[in-house]
JSON list of C-alpha atoms in Angstrom, two decimals:
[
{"chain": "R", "resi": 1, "resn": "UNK", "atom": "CA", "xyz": [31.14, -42.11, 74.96]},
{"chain": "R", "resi": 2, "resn": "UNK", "atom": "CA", "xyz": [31.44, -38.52, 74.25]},
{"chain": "R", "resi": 3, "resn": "UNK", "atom": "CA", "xyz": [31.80, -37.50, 77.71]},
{"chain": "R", "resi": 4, "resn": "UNK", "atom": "CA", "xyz": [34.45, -40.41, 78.07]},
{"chain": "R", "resi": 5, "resn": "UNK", "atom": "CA", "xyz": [36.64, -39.42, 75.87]},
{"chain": "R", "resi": 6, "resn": "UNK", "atom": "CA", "xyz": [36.34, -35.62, 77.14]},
{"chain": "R", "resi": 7, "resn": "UNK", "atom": "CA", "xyz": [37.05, -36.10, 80.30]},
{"chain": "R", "resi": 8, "resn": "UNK", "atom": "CA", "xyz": [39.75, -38.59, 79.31]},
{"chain": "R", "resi": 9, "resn": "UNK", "atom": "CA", "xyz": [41.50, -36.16, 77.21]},
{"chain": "R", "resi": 10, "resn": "UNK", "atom": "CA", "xyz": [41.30, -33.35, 80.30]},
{"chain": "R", "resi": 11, "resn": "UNK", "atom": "CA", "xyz": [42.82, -35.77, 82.52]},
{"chain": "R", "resi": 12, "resn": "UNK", "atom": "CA", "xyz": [45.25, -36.70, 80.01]},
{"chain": "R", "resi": 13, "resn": "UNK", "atom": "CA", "xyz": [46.16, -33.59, 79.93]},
{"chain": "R", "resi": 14, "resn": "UNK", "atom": "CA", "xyz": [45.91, -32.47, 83.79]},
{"chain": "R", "resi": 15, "resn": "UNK", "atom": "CA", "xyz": [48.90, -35.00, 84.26]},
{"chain": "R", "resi": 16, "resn": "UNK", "atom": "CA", "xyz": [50.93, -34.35, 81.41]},
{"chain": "R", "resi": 17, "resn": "UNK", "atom": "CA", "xyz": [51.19, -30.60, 82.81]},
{"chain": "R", "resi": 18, "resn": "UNK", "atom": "CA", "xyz": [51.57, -31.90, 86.17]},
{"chain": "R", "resi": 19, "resn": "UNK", "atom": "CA", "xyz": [54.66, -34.43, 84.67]},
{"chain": "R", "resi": 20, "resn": "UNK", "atom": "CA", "xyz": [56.34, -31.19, 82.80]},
{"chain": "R", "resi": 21, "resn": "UNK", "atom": "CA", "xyz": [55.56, -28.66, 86.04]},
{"chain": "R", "resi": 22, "resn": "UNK", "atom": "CA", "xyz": [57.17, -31.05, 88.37]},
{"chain": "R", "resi": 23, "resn": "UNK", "atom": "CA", "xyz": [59.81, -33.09, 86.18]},
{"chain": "R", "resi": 24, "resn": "UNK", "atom": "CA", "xyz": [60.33, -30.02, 83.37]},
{"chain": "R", "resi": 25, "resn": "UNK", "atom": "CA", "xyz": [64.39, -30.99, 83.40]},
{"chain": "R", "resi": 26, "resn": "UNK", "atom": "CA", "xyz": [63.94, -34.84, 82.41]},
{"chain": "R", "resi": 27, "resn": "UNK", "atom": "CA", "xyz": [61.64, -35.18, 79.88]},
{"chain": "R", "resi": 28, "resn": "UNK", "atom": "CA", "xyz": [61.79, -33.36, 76.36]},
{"chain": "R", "resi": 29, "resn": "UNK", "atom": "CA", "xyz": [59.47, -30.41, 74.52]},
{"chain": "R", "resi": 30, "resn": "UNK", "atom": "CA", "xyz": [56.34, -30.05, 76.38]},
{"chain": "R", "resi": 31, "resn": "UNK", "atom": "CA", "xyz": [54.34, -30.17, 72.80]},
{"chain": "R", "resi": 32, "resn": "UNK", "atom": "CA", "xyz": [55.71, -33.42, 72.60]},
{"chain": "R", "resi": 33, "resn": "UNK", "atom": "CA", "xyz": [55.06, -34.56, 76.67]},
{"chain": "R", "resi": 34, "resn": "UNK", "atom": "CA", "xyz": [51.06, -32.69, 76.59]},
{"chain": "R", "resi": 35, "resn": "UNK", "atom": "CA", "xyz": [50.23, -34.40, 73.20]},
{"chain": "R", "resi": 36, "resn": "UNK", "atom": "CA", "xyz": [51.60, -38.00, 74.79]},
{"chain": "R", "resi": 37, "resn": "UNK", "atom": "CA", "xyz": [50.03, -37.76, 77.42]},
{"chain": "R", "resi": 38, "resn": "UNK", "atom": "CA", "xyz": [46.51, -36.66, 75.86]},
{"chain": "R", "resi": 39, "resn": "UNK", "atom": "CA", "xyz": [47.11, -39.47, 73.23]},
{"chain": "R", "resi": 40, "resn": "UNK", "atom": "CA", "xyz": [47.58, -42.06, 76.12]},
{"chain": "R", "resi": 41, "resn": "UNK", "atom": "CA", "xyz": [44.57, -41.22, 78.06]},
{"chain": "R", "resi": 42, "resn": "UNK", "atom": "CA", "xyz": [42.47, -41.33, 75.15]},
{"chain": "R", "resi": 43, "resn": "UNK", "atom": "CA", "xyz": [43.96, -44.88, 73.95]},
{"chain": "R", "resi": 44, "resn": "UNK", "atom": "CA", "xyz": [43.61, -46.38, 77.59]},
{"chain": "R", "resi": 45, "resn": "UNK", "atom": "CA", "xyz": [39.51, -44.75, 77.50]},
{"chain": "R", "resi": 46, "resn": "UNK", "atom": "CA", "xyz": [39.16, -46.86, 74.49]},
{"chain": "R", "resi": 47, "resn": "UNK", "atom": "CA", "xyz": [40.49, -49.71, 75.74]},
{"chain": "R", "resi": 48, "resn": "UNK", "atom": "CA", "xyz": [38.81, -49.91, 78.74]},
{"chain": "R", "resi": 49, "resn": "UNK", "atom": "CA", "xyz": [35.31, -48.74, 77.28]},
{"chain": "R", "resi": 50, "resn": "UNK", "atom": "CA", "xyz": [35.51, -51.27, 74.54]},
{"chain": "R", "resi": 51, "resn": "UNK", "atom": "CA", "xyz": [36.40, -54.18, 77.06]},
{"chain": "R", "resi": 52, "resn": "UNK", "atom": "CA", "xyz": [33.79, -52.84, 79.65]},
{"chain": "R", "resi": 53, "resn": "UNK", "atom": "CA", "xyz": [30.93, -51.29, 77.69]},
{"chain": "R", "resi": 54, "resn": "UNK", "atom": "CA", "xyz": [29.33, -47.91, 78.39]},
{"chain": "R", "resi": 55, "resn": "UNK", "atom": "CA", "xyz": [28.43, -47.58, 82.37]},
{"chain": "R", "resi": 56, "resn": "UNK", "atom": "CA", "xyz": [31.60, -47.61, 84.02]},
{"chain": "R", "resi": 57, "resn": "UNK", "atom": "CA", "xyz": [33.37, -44.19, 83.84]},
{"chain": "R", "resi": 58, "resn": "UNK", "atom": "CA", "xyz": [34.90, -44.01, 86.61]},
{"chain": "R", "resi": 59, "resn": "UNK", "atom": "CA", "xyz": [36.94, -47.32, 85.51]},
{"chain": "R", "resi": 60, "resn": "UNK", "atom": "CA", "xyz": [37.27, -46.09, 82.07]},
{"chain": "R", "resi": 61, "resn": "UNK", "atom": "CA", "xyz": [39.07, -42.94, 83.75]},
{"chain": "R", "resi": 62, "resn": "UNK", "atom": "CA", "xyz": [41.49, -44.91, 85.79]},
{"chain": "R", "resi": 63, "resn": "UNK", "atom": "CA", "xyz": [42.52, -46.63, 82.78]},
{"chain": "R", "resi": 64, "resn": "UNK", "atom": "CA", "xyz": [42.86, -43.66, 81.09]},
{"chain": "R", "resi": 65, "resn": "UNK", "atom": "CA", "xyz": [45.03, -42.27, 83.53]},
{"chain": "R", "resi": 66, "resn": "UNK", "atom": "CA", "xyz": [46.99, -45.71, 84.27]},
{"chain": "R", "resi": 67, "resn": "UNK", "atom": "CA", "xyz": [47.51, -45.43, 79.90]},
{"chain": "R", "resi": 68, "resn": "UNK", "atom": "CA", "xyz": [48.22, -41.91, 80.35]},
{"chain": "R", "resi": 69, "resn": "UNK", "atom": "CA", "xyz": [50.95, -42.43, 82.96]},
{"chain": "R", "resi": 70, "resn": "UNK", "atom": "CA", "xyz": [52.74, -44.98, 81.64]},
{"chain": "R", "resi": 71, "resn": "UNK", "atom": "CA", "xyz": [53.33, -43.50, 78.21]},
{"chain": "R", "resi": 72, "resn": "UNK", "atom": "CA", "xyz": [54.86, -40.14, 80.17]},
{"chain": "R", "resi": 73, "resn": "UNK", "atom": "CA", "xyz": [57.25, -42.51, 81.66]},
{"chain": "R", "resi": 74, "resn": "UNK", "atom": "CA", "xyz": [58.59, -43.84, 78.87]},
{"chain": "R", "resi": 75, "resn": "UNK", "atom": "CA", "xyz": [59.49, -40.70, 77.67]},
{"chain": "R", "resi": 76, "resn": "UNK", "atom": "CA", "xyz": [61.78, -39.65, 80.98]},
{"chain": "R", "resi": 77, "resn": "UNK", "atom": "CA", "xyz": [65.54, -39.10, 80.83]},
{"chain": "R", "resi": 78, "resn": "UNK", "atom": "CA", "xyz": [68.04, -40.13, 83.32]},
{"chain": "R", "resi": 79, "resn": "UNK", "atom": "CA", "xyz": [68.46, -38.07, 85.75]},
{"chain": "R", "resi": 80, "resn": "UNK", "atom": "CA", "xyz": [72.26, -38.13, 85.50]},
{"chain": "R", "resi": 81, "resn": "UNK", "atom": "CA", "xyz": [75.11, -39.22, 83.52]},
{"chain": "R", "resi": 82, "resn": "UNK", "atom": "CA", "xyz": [74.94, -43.11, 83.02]},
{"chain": "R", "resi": 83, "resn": "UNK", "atom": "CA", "xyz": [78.34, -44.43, 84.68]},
{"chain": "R", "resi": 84, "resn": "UNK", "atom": "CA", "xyz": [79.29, -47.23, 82.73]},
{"chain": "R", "resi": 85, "resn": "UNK", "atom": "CA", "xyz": [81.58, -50.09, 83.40]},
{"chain": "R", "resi": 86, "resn": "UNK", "atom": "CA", "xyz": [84.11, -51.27, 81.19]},
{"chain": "R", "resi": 87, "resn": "UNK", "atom": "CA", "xyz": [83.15, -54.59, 80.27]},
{"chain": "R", "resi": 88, "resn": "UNK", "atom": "CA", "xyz": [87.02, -55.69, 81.56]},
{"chain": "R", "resi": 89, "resn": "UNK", "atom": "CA", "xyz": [86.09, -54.23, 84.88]}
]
């Protein structure tokens, strides 16, 4: 479990600096993006080793990274200004 959650946590944060290196203009403080995306892989590691038992790291690490992922996107800006229609239009 230990080494679960490590290597969770170092792929956690692996793509969190890969998500501020490559997308450093959409999302906000990189404190904010490395410790989300840390947090995620470590919730998704629990998930998956508490539905799946101890054995299966290599699952338990795509979870984490699937967990990981998906809280870094919700924490992307637009890309540009938002056009929006009058509701008349």
């Amino acid at each position: 479990m230990l080494l679960e959650a490590l290597s969770s946590a170092i792929l956690g944060l692996a793509l969190s600096w890969a998500a501020t290196h490559r997308l450093a203009h959409r999302l906000p403080a990189r404190p904010l993006v490395l410790s989300t995306g840390v947090a995620g892989a470590l919730f998704g590691a629990f998930v998956m080793h508490s539905a799946l038992e101890a054995g299966h790291l290599l699952v338990v690490l795509l979870g984490a990274a699937i967990v990981s992922v998906a809280s870094l996107s919700l924490l992307l800006r637009p890309a540009g200004r938002l056009r929006r229609r009058s509701a008349t239009a």
